[in-house]
């Protein structure tokens, strides 16, 4: 489903008519050639991190577009983002931002059904890209020398009232849905792997029920996991570990106002690694978004607060001498994320503590950035650090050597961290749009000695 999320709604609907003319456009461009470096073709830089960012596929399906490798060489910077829909599908959002002299900004969206195959999703994404790029070309003087292009411009040149972003959402009143917007899923998986001296068995099962409307968001999820590990040791004994974990969680959220949301989260869980035979908690929560929620795929700044009790029944006596206890906790989280033509970045900070003893706390700071320093040069970094002093569940007996080596039992710690740094430097032709599918997966990579 193609939707227009800004500017004229009628023009967006007219774009659907233009789809039938796209095929003929390829041939007319090829027949008349390209003048200059780019000729009549639109130069596009695709900025995307989704698994459906298949540039080879888009080059094949939209050969009348000049796909470039750096944003500085593009006429239009195309940012593609996505977010989950209530049915379990995804909504893909496309922001078309003109570069240089092209003072242009437009937005389209496509909603993919959870039952769509990868090919169907790619086809619809390519079609939406074609519509958006064709509209950009029509409004900025591209393809004027192409025979018959005036017909396309006439179709696109429609004035109509602006479309509210919320109007693209199907409401309960608009359709007769026998399921009342509820979506249910059941799943399972079994895994067996090993070698002569070790083997692992794993069985997983899960289910979920969800209902998402503009006003309400409800998610109910459950899972059960069985793991068995056997390892032959040097002293001719066998180490065996078998454990079953399970959990059930729910979220009910209500759109209180344009920037406010209120809700409640709860869970029941068994986690052997954290010495918890049974855990149950219920936490009311409040969230404030500084930007409209509709802009979340491009920019978001939120504050999230929750407070509530949690009951824990332990498998072994804890370091504090408890076999069970109920403690109140509260947490506060700040999160900022941006996806812009210069790159993307996010940072979050979360702090929590127990109300009966504020010295039992946990503070986490994390973030990532992918920043284009200059033409063809970018850096990326990702990291997080946590200060931990809230492990009230730790077993007084501690972990055995085997449990420590295999990370089967949580151990006492004051902090944990991770850091990744990288860079990318690209040079050479930015206009090579040739697609060659020979020897796929062979060549073009690094050779490693093994």
XYZ file of C-alpha atoms in Angstrom:
450
model
C 0.000 0.000 0.000
C 1.527 3.288 -1.134
C 0.713 6.429 0.853
C 1.774 10.043 0.745
C 2.735 11.513 4.114
C 3.251 15.151 3.158
C 2.345 17.692 0.468
C -0.458 16.996 -2.024
C -2.484 13.826 -1.578
C -3.921 13.970 -5.078
C -0.486 14.035 -6.614
C 0.460 10.944 -4.660
C -2.580 9.098 -5.952
C -1.757 10.268 -9.433
C 1.667 8.707 -9.020
C -0.032 5.323 -9.023
C -1.228 6.002 -12.555
C 2.312 6.899 -13.553
C 3.570 3.430 -12.597
C 2.247 2.065 -15.889
C 4.405 4.588 -17.756
C 7.664 3.715 -16.000
C 8.474 0.757 -18.227
C 8.272 2.840 -21.385
C 10.457 5.506 -19.830
C 13.413 3.103 -19.632
C 13.342 2.440 -23.351
C 12.959 6.095 -24.351
C 15.924 7.093 -22.190
C 18.089 4.341 -23.662
C 17.115 5.269 -27.207
C 17.884 8.978 -26.811
C 21.059 8.521 -24.782
C 22.420 10.620 -21.976
C 23.792 14.083 -22.381
C 26.717 15.122 -20.221
C 27.735 13.122 -17.181
C 24.260 12.375 -15.919
C 22.165 13.531 -18.871
C 18.459 13.513 -18.107
C 18.822 10.915 -15.383
C 18.245 11.695 -11.719
C 21.312 10.997 -9.553
C 20.220 9.328 -6.310
C 22.041 8.376 -3.117
C 20.214 5.656 -1.156
C 20.675 6.002 2.612
C 19.324 2.825 4.163
C 20.148 0.182 6.770
C 17.225 -2.232 6.307
C 17.662 -5.801 5.066
C 15.563 -4.769 2.046
C 18.135 -2.169 0.942
C 19.021 -4.260 -2.105
C 20.765 -1.716 -4.320
C 21.498 -4.321 -7.003
C 17.778 -5.094 -7.244
C 16.861 -1.400 -7.414
C 19.465 -0.794 -10.130
C 17.934 -3.606 -12.154
C 14.314 -2.526 -11.659
C 14.940 1.239 -12.017
C 17.660 1.525 -14.689
C 16.537 5.049 -15.639
C 17.946 6.263 -12.287
C 21.627 7.119 -11.837
C 22.535 5.527 -8.494
C 25.583 7.214 -6.946
C 27.758 6.028 -4.082
C 28.176 9.242 -2.082
C 25.558 11.870 -1.129
C 27.617 14.788 -2.465
C 27.210 13.493 -6.032
C 23.432 13.100 -5.843
C 20.553 15.308 -6.962
C 18.344 13.751 -4.299
C 19.263 12.133 -0.991
C 16.843 9.258 -0.331
C 16.504 8.133 3.297
C 14.657 4.846 3.823
C 13.505 3.863 7.319
C 10.976 1.380 8.680
C 8.893 0.603 11.735
C 6.651 -2.275 12.792
C 2.883 -2.156 12.194
C 0.183 -3.546 14.431
C -0.405 -6.538 12.145
C 3.215 -7.657 12.346
C 4.220 -6.163 8.999
C 6.393 -3.105 8.448
C 5.825 0.426 7.222
C 8.660 1.686 5.033
C 9.094 5.453 4.922
C 10.954 7.226 2.118
C 12.227 10.794 2.560
C 13.310 12.482 -0.676
C 15.624 15.428 0.097
C 16.969 17.559 -2.744
C 20.693 18.380 -2.785
C 22.398 21.531 -3.994
C 20.056 23.768 -5.986
C 17.112 21.404 -5.554
C 15.172 22.810 -2.613
C 12.909 19.789 -2.454
C 11.540 17.586 0.304
C 8.886 14.904 -0.055
C 7.800 11.795 1.804
C 6.134 8.541 0.745
C 5.373 5.341 2.633
C 4.609 1.721 1.849
C 3.016 -0.734 4.263
C 4.101 -4.351 3.781
C 1.835 -7.132 5.005
C 3.319 -9.755 7.367
C 2.282 -12.378 4.790
C 4.216 -10.739 1.917
C 7.178 -12.656 0.554
C 10.580 -10.959 0.277
C 10.078 -10.632 -3.481
C 6.677 -8.970 -3.045
C 8.117 -6.546 -0.491
C 11.075 -5.675 -2.735
C 8.782 -5.172 -5.741
C 6.563 -2.750 -3.831
C 9.533 -0.872 -2.377
C 11.023 -0.500 -5.865
C 7.662 0.693 -7.186
C 7.356 3.276 -4.414
C 10.906 4.481 -5.072
C 10.087 4.805 -8.766
C 6.977 6.879 -8.053
C 8.819 9.201 -5.677
C 11.824 9.691 -7.948
C 9.616 10.256 -10.964
C 7.708 12.933 -9.071
C 11.031 14.568 -8.130
C 12.105 14.461 -11.787
C 8.818 15.951 -12.997
C 8.955 18.875 -10.574
C 12.630 19.667 -11.161
C 12.924 19.611 -14.957
C 14.518 16.205 -15.574
C 13.688 14.087 -18.648
C 12.302 17.141 -20.508
C 13.920 15.939 -23.736
C 12.288 12.513 -23.498
C 9.444 11.945 -25.950
C 6.090 11.614 -24.207
C 7.319 12.796 -20.833
C 4.888 15.729 -20.890
C 2.120 13.148 -20.483
C 3.666 12.019 -17.198
C 4.120 15.596 -15.965
C 0.456 16.360 -16.704
C -0.608 13.405 -14.576
C 1.602 14.496 -11.681
C 0.727 18.205 -11.824
C -2.310 18.111 -9.521
C -3.079 20.538 -6.715
C -4.981 19.241 -3.701
C -5.205 19.725 0.029
C -2.483 18.445 2.310
C -2.797 14.939 3.717
C -2.530 14.535 7.475
C -0.016 11.787 8.378
C -2.576 10.195 10.665
C -4.983 9.707 7.760
C -2.841 6.905 6.365
C -3.749 4.758 9.397
C -6.745 2.472 9.017
C -9.096 2.921 11.978
C -11.586 0.544 13.551
C -14.452 2.608 12.154
C -13.193 2.345 8.547
C -13.202 -1.432 8.180
C -15.203 -4.430 9.338
C -12.472 -6.578 10.840
C -13.729 -9.881 12.316
C -10.527 -10.029 14.384
C -10.958 -6.455 15.711
C -7.294 -5.710 14.868
C -5.975 -8.599 16.992
C -2.983 -10.511 15.588
C -1.901 -13.914 16.966
C 1.301 -15.858 16.360
C 2.584 -19.280 17.374
C 6.104 -20.484 16.719
C 8.615 -23.136 17.642
C 12.088 -24.338 16.796
C 14.305 -27.277 17.608
C 18.072 -27.335 17.205
C 20.648 -30.110 17.496
C 24.358 -29.667 16.917
C 27.546 -31.208 18.158
C 30.743 -33.095 17.489
C 32.488 -36.123 18.965
C 33.201 -34.528 22.352
C 30.220 -32.199 22.788
C 26.601 -31.780 21.813
C 23.795 -29.298 22.371
C 20.023 -29.715 22.195
C 17.620 -26.802 22.194
C 13.827 -26.563 21.943
C 12.044 -23.191 21.817
C 8.371 -22.294 21.705
C 6.680 -18.900 21.645
C 3.348 -17.191 21.170
C 2.097 -13.610 20.995
C -1.140 -11.663 20.784
C -1.213 -7.981 19.901
C -3.640 -5.220 19.052
C -2.412 -1.836 17.844
C -4.584 1.191 17.041
C -3.744 4.920 17.037
C -5.038 5.077 20.628
C -4.154 1.719 22.172
C -1.153 -0.611 21.980
C -1.425 -4.059 23.580
C 1.173 -6.830 23.389
C 1.113 -10.200 25.152
C 4.054 -12.564 24.674
C 5.122 -15.910 26.057
C 8.032 -18.273 25.515
C 9.563 -21.492 26.828
C 13.151 -22.632 26.221
C 14.778 -25.984 26.982
C 18.572 -26.303 26.710
C 20.789 -29.324 27.294
C 24.560 -29.285 26.940
C 26.957 -32.249 27.255
C 30.761 -31.938 27.146
C 33.297 -34.761 27.454
C 36.148 -33.734 29.766
C 39.803 -34.800 29.838
C 39.303 -36.958 32.944
C 36.796 -39.076 30.955
C 33.813 -37.609 32.792
C 30.940 -35.772 31.129
C 29.680 -32.349 32.138
C 25.908 -32.065 31.646
C 23.729 -29.002 32.077
C 19.966 -29.055 31.472
C 17.690 -26.107 32.150
C 14.239 -24.853 31.278
C 13.385 -21.140 31.224
C 10.007 -19.625 30.487
C 8.384 -16.217 30.516
C 5.206 -14.259 29.928
C 5.073 -10.475 29.488
C 2.488 -7.876 28.603
C 2.342 -4.214 27.625
C -0.744 -2.008 27.568
C -0.160 1.590 26.432
C -2.595 4.451 25.864
C -2.081 7.603 23.765
C -2.802 10.175 26.453
C -2.029 13.285 24.354
C 0.001 14.321 21.314
C 3.307 13.927 23.170
C 2.256 11.840 26.186
C 1.701 8.096 26.615
C 0.767 6.116 29.705
C 0.783 2.379 30.221
C 1.579 -0.627 32.339
C 4.099 -3.414 31.812
C 4.215 -6.744 33.577
C 5.976 -10.069 33.421
C 6.237 -13.513 34.998
C 9.450 -15.388 34.346
C 11.806 -18.216 35.293
C 15.512 -17.491 34.620
C 17.943 -20.114 35.911
C 21.037 -18.078 34.993
C 19.863 -15.298 37.315
C 18.936 -17.694 40.161
C 15.235 -16.925 39.813
C 12.788 -19.818 39.897
C 9.895 -17.396 39.636
C 9.707 -13.658 39.143
C 6.609 -11.468 38.810
C 6.387 -7.702 38.442
C 3.885 -5.008 37.505
C 5.122 -1.511 36.590
C 2.979 1.475 35.568
C 4.880 3.723 33.152
C 4.765 7.215 31.632
C 6.472 8.422 28.442
C 6.960 11.893 26.968
C 8.104 12.475 23.378
C 9.585 15.886 22.554
C 8.924 15.336 18.840
C 5.680 14.086 17.246
C 5.503 10.288 17.345
C 4.957 10.269 13.546
C 8.574 11.443 13.105
C 10.063 8.588 15.150
C 11.775 6.918 12.170
C 13.772 10.099 11.460
C 14.184 11.682 14.887
C 13.079 10.890 18.419
C 13.735 12.253 21.899
C 11.833 10.493 24.665
C 11.768 10.316 28.450
C 10.413 7.086 29.958
C 9.644 6.503 33.658
C 8.317 3.411 35.398
C 7.825 2.269 38.979
C 6.449 -0.877 40.573
C 6.986 -3.949 42.748
C 8.756 -7.158 41.770
C 8.480 -10.514 43.546
C 11.352 -13.018 43.283
C 11.538 -16.623 44.425
C 15.115 -17.908 44.259
C 16.554 -21.309 43.373
C 19.375 -20.891 45.894
C 19.770 -18.592 48.892
C 21.049 -15.172 47.835
C 24.063 -13.244 49.110
C 21.584 -11.277 51.264
C 20.220 -14.464 52.839
C 16.821 -14.517 51.080
C 14.918 -17.334 49.395
C 12.154 -14.945 48.315
C 11.438 -11.221 48.525
C 9.302 -8.392 47.128
C 11.041 -5.108 46.313
C 9.880 -1.869 44.706
C 11.977 -0.445 41.881
C 11.905 2.657 39.704
C 13.749 3.610 36.519
C 14.173 6.627 34.250
C 15.379 6.499 30.637
C 16.373 9.230 28.170
C 16.784 8.300 24.508
C 17.736 10.440 21.505
C 17.993 9.124 17.935
C 18.518 10.881 14.609
C 18.698 9.744 10.984
C 19.716 12.657 8.773
C 21.593 13.213 5.485
C 24.879 13.494 7.417
C 24.393 10.041 8.929
C 22.643 8.613 11.941
C 23.214 8.609 15.686
C 21.542 7.549 18.894
C 22.289 7.849 22.586
C 20.451 6.558 25.623
C 20.886 6.734 29.373
C 19.006 4.584 31.872
C 19.106 4.672 35.644
C 17.273 2.440 38.109
C 17.371 1.621 41.819
C 15.471 -0.172 44.574
C 13.319 2.067 46.743
C 14.230 0.336 50.014
C 17.947 1.044 49.405
C 18.983 3.621 46.789
C 22.573 2.329 46.967
C 21.332 -0.705 45.021
C 21.389 0.884 41.566
C 22.132 0.322 37.891
C 23.197 3.054 35.452
C 23.706 2.420 31.746
C 24.988 4.785 29.046
C 25.065 3.693 25.413
C 25.115 5.090 21.919
C 26.199 4.724 18.322
C 27.037 7.060 15.466
C 27.699 6.753 11.734
C 28.966 10.155 10.571
C 30.074 11.291 7.100
C 33.075 13.533 7.651
C 33.662 14.431 4.019
C 33.067 13.171 0.499
C 33.443 9.385 0.661
C 34.799 9.402 4.225
C 32.772 8.237 7.217
C 33.412 7.003 10.728
C 31.283 4.787 12.913
C 31.350 3.985 16.589
C 29.206 2.006 18.988
C 29.601 1.508 22.688
C 27.993 1.195 26.076
C 28.996 1.083 29.710
C 27.035 0.081 32.800
C 27.688 0.594 36.485
C 26.086 -2.333 38.304
C 25.194 -2.535 41.987
C 21.738 -4.143 42.047
C 22.407 -7.891 41.773
C 20.282 -8.886 44.768
C 19.554 -12.261 43.113
C 23.133 -13.631 43.183
C 23.535 -17.063 44.749
C 25.481 -17.164 48.002
C 27.196 -20.350 46.779
C 28.541 -18.604 43.684
C 29.238 -20.200 40.319
C 31.265 -23.361 39.738
C 34.276 -23.261 37.415
C 32.263 -24.926 34.647
C 29.355 -22.495 35.072
C 31.766 -19.553 34.982
C 33.595 -20.780 31.857
C 30.347 -21.498 29.976
C 28.614 -18.353 31.311
C 25.762 -20.439 32.724
C 25.474 -18.525 36.004
C 25.539 -14.764 36.521
C 28.525 -13.597 38.578
C 29.048 -10.492 40.685
C 30.287 -7.462 38.777
C 30.691 -3.723 39.284
C 30.590 -2.714 35.620
C 30.479 -3.983 32.040
C 31.308 -2.301 28.756
C 31.721 -2.721 25.013
C 33.241 -0.510 22.319
C 33.482 -0.772 18.532
C 35.206 1.722 16.215
C 35.425 1.742 12.431
C 35.847 3.880 9.351
C 35.071 3.768 5.647
C 36.937 5.524 2.826
C 35.595 5.192 -0.705
C 37.001 6.734 -3.881
C 36.732 6.203 -7.612
C 33.700 6.264 -9.897
C 30.374 7.168 -8.298
C 28.360 6.691 -11.506
C 28.950 2.983 -12.260
C 25.452 1.455 -12.262
C 26.349 -1.768 -14.089
C 24.813 -4.934 -12.633
C 26.764 -8.161 -13.251
C 25.323 -11.241 -11.534
C 28.068 -13.691 -12.583
C 30.032 -15.522 -9.871
C 27.783 -14.278 -7.093
C 29.523 -14.650 -3.746
C 32.915 -15.198 -5.384
C 35.736 -12.676 -5.591
C 35.749 -9.088 -4.487
C 36.460 -9.961 -0.850
C 39.430 -10.359 1.444
C 41.522 -13.519 1.406
C 42.119 -14.976 4.852
C 44.610 -17.770 5.599
C 43.142 -20.594 7.661
